Amino acid sequence: MEASIRSVTLDYSNIDPSKHPARTGNLITKGVESEVLGATSFSPEDPFSASERIMCYVKRVVQRDGGGGGDVVTTAGRPGDMGGKGAVGGVGGRRNEVYRVNSGVEGVRCEVYGEVGLVRVDEGTEGGVEGNWGKVEGRFEGVETVYGYCNRKDRSRMGGGESKVLLKGGAKERWEAWENGIPYSCKLEGNSLSVGIFPDSRGMRWWCRENGGGKKRMLNLFAHGCGYAKAAKEGGMGKGTNVDIDKGWLELFDGGEGWDNVYGDAGEWVEKFRKRGSQWDIIIVDPPSSSVGKNGKRWSSLTDYPSLVTSLTSLLPSSGGTLVTISNLRSQSPSKFHDSVLKGIKEGGRKGTLNTVVGEGEDGGGMGVKKYIWDVE
């Protein structure tokens, strides 16, 4: 049976009342295809300006087959904690330098990563990259280097189409971009079309930092630029393992003692970890929508996600752990993805309760990324 959310409460009680009066409101959803499971930020009628909107956590999700009860509670942090362009937060008070900018042009997305900007033009958009650059050039004032390229439908296909085009400034391959007081290593080498982190994952990186304390251990599968590990380490996590099939991405993170970077196919390493009896308190899974491994085996998020989740259940302590499941597959509805993960947890002989939904926030850009955090018993 599919999951359904009945209602949501927006709790503004921790917002500075001198700037925004605390208030509470209810949003009644419309069944299993509700936007709540893909909730991004506050409703349009709230009093927050766009620059002050922040990612929301959706907690205590009501599940038909999981019982529970009570409303879904969405609690926002303080403006600036996870803010977009120019927001200040974290150690050192460095301004956020990772954000999306409204291009004003359909089919064109503008992103800034500190010194470097990207213009992503969807396939089929009239004018292509060069034809739209003049329309959005003003969005990159103060940005040293800007690249553009044709954006494929799914992030997993990046690199399979056009090469990037240098639109402004000199070529730049490696640099740092700050977010909430944390410097993230970025790179654009060769024909790579990915920087290493994504603006729509800011809320997830925030969660990793907030939950990194104590003696927890993290397994970060499909680690890419290791942004989640970097955030968790800054939050106090002392042990973890990153797994990625690209050595170049793993080189962006050096966690020091207690942290391991493992090169290779994530699925193959999961089986090795199971045989060794390895376990972690938090497991993050952020795979591509589809890919072909170096062994020629094809991965499909739509069909293979449940079995991957099942294999991960034994890597969480019997006393309970946290599983973070992320999907970039736009064609799969939030509720369908929820059910596929829950199926995998159950087939692993464990009980899963959806604890938190991390939204895309104003930087999401409608990419349809789903981020669900589960308590696994």
mmCIF file of C-alpha atoms in Angstrom:
data_model
loop_
_atom_site.group_PDB
_atom_site.id
_atom_site.type_symbol
_atom_site.label_atom_id
_atom_site.label_comp_id
_atom_site.label_asym_id
_atom_site.label_seq_id
_atom_site.Cartn_x
_atom_site.Cartn_y
_atom_site.Cartn_z
ATOM 1 C CA MET A 1 0.000 0.000 0.000
ATOM 2 C CA GLU A 2 1.335 3.415 -0.912
ATOM 3 C CA ALA A 3 2.212 5.982 1.710
ATOM 4 C CA SER A 4 0.074 9.044 2.187
ATOM 5 C CA ILE A 5 0.528 12.260 4.113
ATOM 6 C CA ARG A 6 -2.626 13.740 5.628
ATOM 7 C CA SER A 7 -1.554 17.212 6.644
ATOM 8 C CA VAL A 8 1.392 19.373 7.407
ATOM 9 C CA THR A 9 2.016 22.005 10.065
ATOM 10 C CA LEU A 10 4.402 24.842 9.319
ATOM 11 C CA ASP A 11 6.069 25.725 12.609
ATOM 12 C CA TYR A 12 7.676 29.168 12.582
ATOM 13 C CA SER A 13 8.181 29.334 16.348
ATOM 14 C CA ASN A 14 11.967 29.396 16.124
ATOM 15 C CA ILE A 15 12.055 32.350 13.731
ATOM 16 C CA ASP A 16 13.225 35.650 15.230
ATOM 17 C CA PRO A 17 9.905 37.297 16.204
ATOM 18 C CA SER A 18 11.438 40.760 15.910
ATOM 19 C CA LYS A 19 11.762 40.172 12.171
ATOM 20 C CA HIS A 20 8.902 37.802 11.421
ATOM 21 C CA PRO A 21 5.942 37.148 13.744
ATOM 22 C CA ALA A 22 5.702 33.491 14.710
ATOM 23 C CA ARG A 23 2.732 31.807 13.123
ATOM 24 C CA THR A 24 1.376 28.371 12.380
ATOM 25 C CA GLY A 25 -0.697 27.197 9.447
ATOM 26 C CA ASN A 26 -2.005 23.942 8.028
ATOM 27 C CA LEU A 27 -1.721 22.568 4.541
ATOM 28 C CA ILE A 28 -4.050 19.680 3.704
ATOM 29 C CA THR A 29 -2.586 17.433 1.053
ATOM 30 C CA LYS A 30 -4.302 15.619 -1.792
ATOM 31 C CA GLY A 31 -3.360 11.983 -1.374
ATOM 32 C CA VAL A 32 -0.459 9.812 -2.391
ATOM 33 C CA GLU A 33 0.858 12.111 -5.130
ATOM 34 C CA SER A 34 1.065 15.004 -2.684
ATOM 35 C CA GLU A 35 3.733 17.601 -3.216
ATOM 36 C CA VAL A 36 4.606 17.287 0.476
ATOM 37 C CA LEU A 37 6.914 14.335 -0.176
ATOM 38 C CA GLY A 38 8.815 16.604 -2.522
ATOM 39 C CA ALA A 39 8.279 19.775 -0.505
ATOM 40 C CA THR A 40 10.827 22.444 -1.276
ATOM 41 C CA SER A 41 10.337 25.481 0.928
ATOM 42 C CA PHE A 42 7.664 27.634 2.523
ATOM 43 C CA SER A 43 4.372 28.296 0.778
ATOM 44 C CA PRO A 44 4.193 31.335 -1.546
ATOM 45 C CA GLU A 45 1.969 33.228 0.874
ATOM 46 C CA ASP A 46 4.443 33.206 3.752
ATOM 47 C CA PRO A 47 6.109 36.485 4.796
ATOM 48 C CA PHE A 48 9.672 35.449 3.942
ATOM 49 C CA SER A 49 11.494 37.090 1.069
ATOM 50 C CA ALA A 50 13.074 34.762 -1.479
ATOM 51 C CA SER A 51 16.567 35.422 -0.159
ATOM 52 C CA GLU A 52 15.539 34.363 3.343
ATOM 53 C CA ARG A 53 13.759 31.142 2.458
ATOM 54 C CA ILE A 54 15.459 28.045 3.745
ATOM 55 C CA MET A 55 15.293 24.309 3.338
ATOM 56 C CA CYS A 56 12.684 22.548 5.425
ATOM 57 C CA TYR A 57 12.810 19.273 7.260
ATOM 58 C CA VAL A 58 9.578 17.292 7.172
ATOM 59 C CA LYS A 59 9.353 15.142 10.287
ATOM 60 C CA ARG A 60 7.085 12.407 11.656
ATOM 61 C CA VAL A 61 5.631 11.486 8.299
ATOM 62 C CA VAL A 62 2.315 9.683 8.519
ATOM 63 C CA GLN A 63 2.389 6.327 6.716
ATOM 64 C CA ARG A 64 -0.690 4.221 6.066
ATOM 65 C CA ASP A 65 1.070 0.934 6.611
ATOM 66 C CA GLY A 66 3.451 2.231 9.229
ATOM 67 C CA GLY A 67 0.950 3.646 11.676
ATOM 68 C CA GLY A 68 2.166 6.586 13.663
ATOM 69 C CA GLY A 69 -0.394 9.303 13.891
ATOM 70 C CA GLY A 70 -0.191 13.029 14.290
ATOM 71 C CA ASP A 71 0.519 15.647 11.687
ATOM 72 C CA VAL A 72 3.645 16.000 9.672
ATOM 73 C CA VAL A 73 5.691 18.751 11.287
ATOM 74 C CA THR A 74 7.899 20.965 9.170
ATOM 75 C CA THR A 75 10.336 23.023 11.201
ATOM 76 C CA ALA A 76 12.429 25.767 9.662
ATOM 77 C CA GLY A 77 15.760 26.970 10.916
ATOM 78 C CA ARG A 78 16.658 30.635 11.306
ATOM 79 C CA PRO A 79 17.015 32.773 8.161
ATOM 80 C CA GLY A 80 20.615 32.544 7.017
ATOM 81 C CA ASP A 81 21.304 29.108 8.481
ATOM 82 C CA MET A 82 20.727 27.349 5.179
ATOM 83 C CA GLY A 83 20.005 30.369 3.027
ATOM 84 C CA GLY A 84 20.694 30.895 -0.637
ATOM 85 C CA LYS A 85 22.735 33.629 -2.274
ATOM 86 C CA GLY A 86 24.580 35.833 0.176
ATOM 87 C CA ALA A 87 23.294 34.212 3.359
ATOM 88 C CA VAL A 88 25.822 34.080 6.183
ATOM 89 C CA GLY A 89 26.228 31.091 8.461
ATOM 90 C CA GLY A 90 28.631 28.702 10.116
ATOM 91 C CA VAL A 91 32.206 28.992 11.285
ATOM 92 C CA GLY A 92 33.909 32.133 10.047
ATOM 93 C CA GLY A 93 30.687 33.678 8.784
ATOM 94 C CA ARG A 94 31.703 33.165 5.126
ATOM 95 C CA ARG A 95 28.853 34.021 2.774
ATOM 96 C CA ASN A 96 27.165 31.245 0.841
ATOM 97 C CA GLU A 97 28.766 30.963 -2.566
ATOM 98 C CA VAL A 98 26.848 27.939 -3.877
ATOM 99 C CA TYR A 99 23.422 28.813 -5.256
ATOM 100 C CA ARG A 100 21.159 28.964 -8.288
ATOM 101 C CA VAL A 101 20.039 32.221 -9.871
ATOM 102 C CA ASN A 102 16.741 32.724 -11.679
ATOM 103 C CA SER A 103 17.741 32.956 -15.330
ATOM 104 C CA GLY A 104 14.471 34.435 -16.536
ATOM 105 C CA VAL A 105 14.741 32.181 -19.586
ATOM 106 C CA GLU A 106 12.778 28.962 -19.939
ATOM 107 C CA GLY A 107 15.038 25.927 -20.196
ATOM 108 C CA VAL A 108 18.097 27.759 -18.860
ATOM 109 C CA ARG A 109 19.546 27.395 -15.339
ATOM 110 C CA CYS A 110 22.270 29.565 -13.868
ATOM 111 C CA GLU A 111 24.432 28.269 -11.025
ATOM 112 C CA VAL A 112 27.258 29.853 -9.059
ATOM 113 C CA TYR A 113 29.998 27.985 -7.210
ATOM 114 C CA GLY A 114 32.155 30.752 -5.792
ATOM 115 C CA GLU A 115 34.552 31.867 -8.520
ATOM 116 C CA VAL A 116 32.890 29.736 -11.203
ATOM 117 C CA GLY A 117 29.441 29.855 -12.788
ATOM 118 C CA LEU A 118 27.572 27.344 -14.940
ATOM 119 C CA VAL A 119 24.858 27.914 -17.535
ATOM 120 C CA ARG A 120 22.882 24.708 -18.010
ATOM 121 C CA VAL A 121 20.688 24.772 -21.119
ATOM 122 C CA ASP A 122 18.129 21.985 -21.447
ATOM 123 C CA GLU A 123 18.169 19.817 -24.528
ATOM 124 C CA GLY A 124 15.998 21.276 -27.271
ATOM 125 C CA THR A 125 16.058 24.847 -25.939
ATOM 126 C CA GLU A 126 16.102 27.311 -28.828
ATOM 127 C CA GLY A 127 19.450 29.019 -29.276
ATOM 128 C CA GLY A 128 21.441 26.484 -27.306
ATOM 129 C CA VAL A 129 24.244 27.621 -25.020
ATOM 130 C CA GLU A 130 25.772 30.431 -27.083
ATOM 131 C CA GLY A 131 22.378 31.742 -28.182
ATOM 132 C CA ASN A 132 21.197 32.201 -24.594
ATOM 133 C CA TRP A 133 24.413 33.495 -23.011
ATOM 134 C CA GLY A 134 23.631 37.124 -23.817
ATOM 135 C CA LYS A 135 20.274 36.806 -22.047
ATOM 136 C CA VAL A 136 21.782 35.634 -18.748
ATOM 137 C CA GLU A 137 25.259 37.177 -18.742
ATOM 138 C CA GLY A 138 24.171 39.806 -16.227
ATOM 139 C CA ARG A 139 23.365 37.097 -13.684
ATOM 140 C CA PHE A 140 27.076 36.394 -13.264
ATOM 141 C CA GLU A 141 28.318 39.806 -12.241
ATOM 142 C CA GLY A 142 31.426 39.362 -10.090
ATOM 143 C CA VAL A 143 31.909 35.720 -11.099
ATOM 144 C CA GLU A 144 35.345 35.192 -12.651
ATOM 145 C CA THR A 145 34.737 32.168 -14.884
ATOM 146 C CA VAL A 146 31.527 30.911 -16.521
ATOM 147 C CA TYR A 147 31.009 27.717 -18.503
ATOM 148 C CA GLY A 148 27.929 26.595 -20.416
ATOM 149 C CA TYR A 149 26.705 23.271 -21.708
ATOM 150 C CA CYS A 150 23.667 21.345 -22.894
ATOM 151 C CA ASN A 151 21.899 19.777 -19.917
ATOM 152 C CA ARG A 152 20.673 16.203 -20.247
ATOM 153 C CA LYS A 153 17.379 15.136 -18.689
ATOM 154 C CA ASP A 154 18.977 13.165 -15.860
ATOM 155 C CA ARG A 155 22.191 14.048 -14.044
ATOM 156 C CA SER A 156 23.395 10.503 -14.619
ATOM 157 C CA ARG A 157 23.761 11.261 -18.327
ATOM 158 C CA MET A 158 26.009 14.277 -17.890
ATOM 159 C CA GLY A 159 29.095 13.914 -19.970
ATOM 160 C CA GLY A 160 27.308 12.007 -22.709
ATOM 161 C CA GLY A 161 26.443 15.064 -24.815
ATOM 162 C CA GLU A 162 28.044 18.374 -25.652
ATOM 163 C CA SER A 163 31.312 19.467 -24.106
ATOM 164 C CA LYS A 164 31.301 22.557 -21.942
ATOM 165 C CA VAL A 165 31.922 25.948 -23.538
ATOM 166 C CA LEU A 166 33.942 28.694 -21.850
ATOM 167 C CA LEU A 167 31.689 31.764 -21.879
ATOM 168 C CA LYS A 168 33.535 34.150 -19.577
ATOM 169 C CA GLY A 169 37.011 34.539 -18.044
ATOM 170 C CA GLY A 170 39.859 32.069 -18.017
ATOM 171 C CA ALA A 171 39.699 28.309 -17.598
ATOM 172 C CA LYS A 172 39.603 27.094 -14.010
ATOM 173 C CA GLU A 173 39.956 23.451 -12.995
ATOM 174 C CA ARG A 174 40.107 23.417 -9.176
ATOM 175 C CA TRP A 175 38.942 25.880 -6.525
ATOM 176 C CA GLU A 176 36.955 26.158 -3.278
ATOM 177 C CA ALA A 177 33.388 27.379 -2.800
ATOM 178 C CA TRP A 178 31.985 28.169 0.641
ATOM 179 C CA GLU A 179 28.599 27.200 2.040
ATOM 180 C CA ASN A 180 27.492 27.878 5.603
ATOM 181 C CA GLY A 181 31.059 28.442 6.745
ATOM 182 C CA ILE A 182 32.434 25.263 5.140
ATOM 183 C CA PRO A 183 34.857 25.301 2.183
ATOM 184 C CA TYR A 184 33.984 22.635 -0.399
ATOM 185 C CA SER A 185 36.549 21.483 -2.945
ATOM 186 C CA CYS A 186 35.283 21.816 -6.519
ATOM 187 C CA LYS A 187 36.693 20.900 -9.897
ATOM 188 C CA LEU A 188 35.926 21.065 -13.615
ATOM 189 C CA GLU A 189 38.629 19.072 -15.338
ATOM 190 C CA GLY A 190 38.692 17.861 -18.916
ATOM 191 C CA ASN A 191 35.177 17.388 -20.269
ATOM 192 C CA SER A 192 33.614 17.051 -16.815
ATOM 193 C CA LEU A 193 30.240 18.774 -16.518
ATOM 194 C CA SER A 194 29.892 18.396 -12.751
ATOM 195 C CA VAL A 195 31.481 20.538 -10.051
ATOM 196 C CA GLY A 196 31.242 17.937 -7.276
ATOM 197 C CA ILE A 197 28.350 19.353 -5.260
ATOM 198 C CA PHE A 198 24.834 20.433 -6.209
ATOM 199 C CA PRO A 199 22.893 23.483 -4.937
ATOM 200 C CA ASP A 200 19.749 21.392 -4.437
ATOM 201 C CA SER A 201 21.622 19.287 -1.861
ATOM 202 C CA ARG A 202 22.355 22.163 0.511
ATOM 203 C CA GLY A 203 19.663 20.970 2.923
ATOM 204 C CA MET A 204 21.183 17.490 2.944
ATOM 205 C CA ARG A 205 24.662 18.832 3.637
ATOM 206 C CA TRP A 206 23.179 20.883 6.464
ATOM 207 C CA TRP A 207 21.580 17.744 7.920
ATOM 208 C CA CYS A 208 24.929 15.917 7.758
ATOM 209 C CA ARG A 209 26.642 18.675 9.684
ATOM 210 C CA GLU A 210 23.896 18.865 12.297
ATOM 211 C CA ASN A 211 23.923 15.087 12.802
ATOM 212 C CA GLY A 212 27.669 14.505 12.628
ATOM 213 C CA GLY A 213 28.440 14.737 16.334
ATOM 214 C CA GLY A 214 29.060 11.934 18.797
ATOM 215 C CA LYS A 215 30.676 8.629 17.924
ATOM 216 C CA LYS A 216 28.695 8.030 14.758
ATOM 217 C CA ARG A 217 30.160 6.408 11.652
ATOM 218 C CA MET A 218 29.043 7.205 8.102
ATOM 219 C CA LEU A 219 29.067 5.201 4.880
ATOM 220 C CA ASN A 220 28.747 7.554 1.902
ATOM 221 C CA LEU A 221 27.934 5.539 -1.227
ATOM 222 C CA PHE A 222 28.221 7.117 -4.686
ATOM 223 C CA ALA A 223 30.138 9.818 -2.855
ATOM 224 C CA HIS A 224 30.888 12.013 -5.880
ATOM 225 C CA GLY A 225 32.667 15.098 -4.490
ATOM 226 C CA CYS A 226 32.258 13.848 -0.891
ATOM 227 C CA GLY A 227 30.235 16.903 0.132
ATOM 228 C CA TYR A 228 28.157 14.959 2.671
ATOM 229 C CA ALA A 229 31.298 13.584 4.301
ATOM 230 C CA LYS A 230 32.857 17.040 4.439
ATOM 231 C CA ALA A 231 29.753 18.447 6.143
ATOM 232 C CA ALA A 232 29.554 15.540 8.611
ATOM 233 C CA LYS A 233 33.224 15.896 9.530
ATOM 234 C CA GLU A 234 32.731 19.617 10.159
ATOM 235 C CA GLY A 235 29.860 18.624 12.453
ATOM 236 C CA GLY A 236 32.145 16.424 14.533
ATOM 237 C CA MET A 237 31.925 12.992 12.900
ATOM 238 C CA GLY A 238 35.262 11.252 13.339
ATOM 239 C CA LYS A 239 34.835 8.087 11.263
ATOM 240 C CA GLY A 240 33.455 7.361 7.836
ATOM 241 C CA THR A 241 33.912 5.730 4.453
ATOM 242 C CA ASN A 242 33.362 7.256 1.004
ATOM 243 C CA VAL A 243 32.844 4.966 -1.986
ATOM 244 C CA ASP A 244 32.934 6.136 -5.600
ATOM 245 C CA ILE A 245 33.892 4.692 -8.951
ATOM 246 C CA ASP A 246 35.880 7.814 -9.862
ATOM 247 C CA LYS A 247 39.179 8.314 -8.017
ATOM 248 C CA GLY A 248 39.231 11.954 -9.048
ATOM 249 C CA TRP A 249 36.175 12.766 -6.943
ATOM 250 C CA LEU A 250 37.529 10.950 -3.910
ATOM 251 C CA GLU A 251 40.681 13.054 -4.090
ATOM 252 C CA LEU A 252 38.619 16.134 -3.215
ATOM 253 C CA PHE A 253 38.198 14.955 0.385
ATOM 254 C CA ASP A 254 40.902 14.181 2.906
ATOM 255 C CA GLY A 255 39.232 13.439 6.211
ATOM 256 C CA GLY A 256 42.413 12.385 7.935
ATOM 257 C CA GLU A 257 42.529 9.615 10.525
ATOM 258 C CA GLY A 258 39.255 7.727 10.819
ATOM 259 C CA TRP A 259 38.111 8.432 7.251
ATOM 260 C CA ASP A 260 38.605 6.119 4.274
ATOM 261 C CA ASN A 261 38.116 6.765 0.567
ATOM 262 C CA VAL A 262 37.361 3.549 -1.306
ATOM 263 C CA TYR A 263 37.573 3.375 -5.089
ATOM 264 C CA GLY A 264 35.320 1.022 -7.026
ATOM 265 C CA ASP A 265 31.781 -0.055 -7.823
ATOM 266 C CA ALA A 266 29.459 0.746 -4.909
ATOM 267 C CA GLY A 267 27.407 -2.430 -5.302
ATOM 268 C CA GLU A 268 30.492 -4.635 -5.276
ATOM 269 C CA TRP A 269 31.834 -2.896 -2.201
ATOM 270 C CA VAL A 270 28.533 -3.326 -0.375
ATOM 271 C CA GLU A 271 28.862 -7.090 -0.821
ATOM 272 C CA LYS A 272 32.451 -6.987 0.463
ATOM 273 C CA PHE A 273 31.366 -4.955 3.487
ATOM 274 C CA ARG A 274 28.590 -7.462 4.231
ATOM 275 C CA LYS A 275 31.008 -10.393 4.154
ATOM 276 C CA ARG A 276 33.362 -8.538 6.494
ATOM 277 C CA GLY A 277 30.569 -7.695 8.915
ATOM 278 C CA SER A 278 31.239 -3.955 8.590
ATOM 279 C CA GLN A 279 28.633 -1.581 9.987
ATOM 280 C CA TRP A 280 27.900 2.143 10.074
ATOM 281 C CA ASP A 281 25.427 4.256 12.043
ATOM 282 C CA ILE A 282 24.469 6.404 9.046
ATOM 283 C CA ILE A 283 24.409 5.230 5.432
ATOM 284 C CA ILE A 284 23.857 7.714 2.593
ATOM 285 C CA VAL A 285 22.896 6.417 -0.855
ATOM 286 C CA ASP A 286 22.961 8.965 -3.696
ATOM 287 C CA PRO A 287 23.214 6.962 -6.936
ATOM 288 C CA PRO A 288 22.777 8.157 -10.519
ATOM 289 C CA SER A 289 19.433 7.501 -12.160
ATOM 290 C CA SER A 290 21.123 5.095 -14.530
ATOM 291 C CA SER A 291 24.684 4.131 -15.306
ATOM 292 C CA VAL A 292 26.920 1.366 -16.595
ATOM 293 C CA GLY A 293 29.711 0.209 -14.299
ATOM 294 C CA LYS A 294 33.218 -0.657 -15.410
ATOM 295 C CA ASN A 295 32.193 -4.315 -15.272
ATOM 296 C CA GLY A 296 29.517 -3.586 -17.877
ATOM 297 C CA LYS A 297 26.653 -4.076 -15.425
ATOM 298 C CA ARG A 298 23.835 -1.576 -15.862
ATOM 299 C CA TRP A 299 22.302 0.215 -12.868
ATOM 300 C CA SER A 300 18.738 1.572 -12.942
ATOM 301 C CA SER A 301 17.409 3.524 -9.980
ATOM 302 C CA LEU A 302 13.870 2.625 -10.981
ATOM 303 C CA THR A 303 14.359 -1.145 -10.815
ATOM 304 C CA ASP A 304 17.500 -1.716 -8.718
ATOM 305 C CA TYR A 305 17.025 0.640 -5.768
ATOM 306 C CA PRO A 306 14.978 -1.810 -3.614
ATOM 307 C CA SER A 307 17.565 -4.597 -3.863
ATOM 308 C CA LEU A 308 20.383 -2.174 -3.027
ATOM 309 C CA VAL A 309 18.495 -1.029 0.064
ATOM 310 C CA THR A 310 17.925 -4.646 1.081
ATOM 311 C CA SER A 311 21.653 -5.349 0.919
ATOM 312 C CA LEU A 312 22.365 -2.257 3.036
ATOM 313 C CA THR A 313 20.141 -3.262 5.940
ATOM 314 C CA SER A 314 22.783 -5.638 7.320
ATOM 315 C CA LEU A 315 25.323 -2.787 7.355
ATOM 316 C CA LEU A 316 23.269 -0.921 9.963
ATOM 317 C CA PRO A 317 23.519 -1.951 13.648
ATOM 318 C CA SER A 318 20.831 -4.317 14.949
ATOM 319 C CA SER A 319 20.131 -1.697 17.604
ATOM 320 C CA GLY A 320 19.068 0.715 14.870
ATOM 321 C CA GLY A 321 20.589 3.123 12.397
ATOM 322 C CA THR A 322 19.849 5.836 9.859
ATOM 323 C CA LEU A 323 19.465 5.295 6.125
ATOM 324 C CA VAL A 324 19.468 8.311 3.794
ATOM 325 C CA THR A 325 18.041 7.520 0.366
ATOM 326 C CA ILE A 326 18.313 10.006 -2.499
ATOM 327 C CA SER A 327 16.938 9.749 -6.019
ATOM 328 C CA ASN A 328 17.543 12.010 -9.035
ATOM 329 C CA LEU A 329 15.005 10.199 -11.227
ATOM 330 C CA ARG A 330 12.510 12.861 -12.264
ATOM 331 C CA SER A 331 10.103 10.399 -13.862
ATOM 332 C CA GLN A 332 9.479 8.605 -10.547
ATOM 333 C CA SER A 333 6.926 10.186 -8.219
ATOM 334 C CA PRO A 334 7.881 10.878 -4.595
ATOM 335 C CA SER A 335 5.445 8.299 -3.263
ATOM 336 C CA LYS A 336 6.651 5.616 -5.692
ATOM 337 C CA PHE A 337 10.232 6.201 -4.607
ATOM 338 C CA HIS A 338 9.163 6.092 -0.954
ATOM 339 C CA ASP A 339 7.480 2.742 -1.501
ATOM 340 C CA SER A 340 10.450 1.257 -3.367
ATOM 341 C CA VAL A 341 12.772 2.094 -0.458
ATOM 342 C CA LEU A 342 10.331 0.786 2.132
ATOM 343 C CA LYS A 343 10.058 -2.445 0.144
ATOM 344 C CA GLY A 344 13.835 -2.859 0.233
ATOM 345 C CA ILE A 345 13.990 -2.277 3.987
ATOM 346 C CA LYS A 346 11.254 -4.830 4.646
ATOM 347 C CA GLU A 347 12.869 -7.443 2.401
ATOM 348 C CA GLY A 348 16.018 -6.996 4.460
ATOM 349 C CA GLY A 349 14.066 -8.085 7.529
ATOM 350 C CA ARG A 350 14.101 -4.627 9.110
ATOM 351 C CA LYS A 351 11.482 -2.046 10.029
ATOM 352 C CA GLY A 352 11.775 1.371 8.408
ATOM 353 C CA THR A 353 10.137 4.601 9.517
ATOM 354 C CA LEU A 354 10.425 7.727 7.397
ATOM 355 C CA ASN A 355 11.751 10.360 9.793
ATOM 356 C CA THR A 356 12.693 13.323 7.625
ATOM 357 C CA VAL A 357 12.194 14.641 4.119
ATOM 358 C CA VAL A 358 14.796 17.194 3.063
ATOM 359 C CA GLY A 359 13.436 19.521 0.408
ATOM 360 C CA GLU A 360 15.237 21.073 -2.528
ATOM 361 C CA GLY A 361 14.665 24.611 -1.274
ATOM 362 C CA GLU A 362 14.664 27.629 -3.532
ATOM 363 C CA ASP A 363 17.809 26.279 -5.199
ATOM 364 C CA GLY A 364 16.090 23.090 -6.300
ATOM 365 C CA GLY A 365 15.248 24.307 -9.753
ATOM 366 C CA GLY A 366 12.519 21.696 -10.171
ATOM 367 C CA MET A 367 15.037 18.894 -10.684
ATOM 368 C CA GLY A 368 12.817 16.444 -8.818
ATOM 369 C CA VAL A 369 15.504 15.252 -6.405
ATOM 370 C CA LYS A 370 14.034 13.259 -3.505
ATOM 371 C CA LYS A 371 15.882 12.947 -0.179
ATOM 372 C CA TYR A 372 14.334 10.711 2.503
ATOM 373 C CA ILE A 373 15.893 9.943 5.872
ATOM 374 C CA TRP A 374 14.793 6.688 7.515
ATOM 375 C CA ASP A 375 15.043 5.240 10.999
ATOM 376 C CA VAL A 376 15.813 1.546 10.530
ATOM 377 C CA GLU A 377 15.155 -0.853 13.407
#
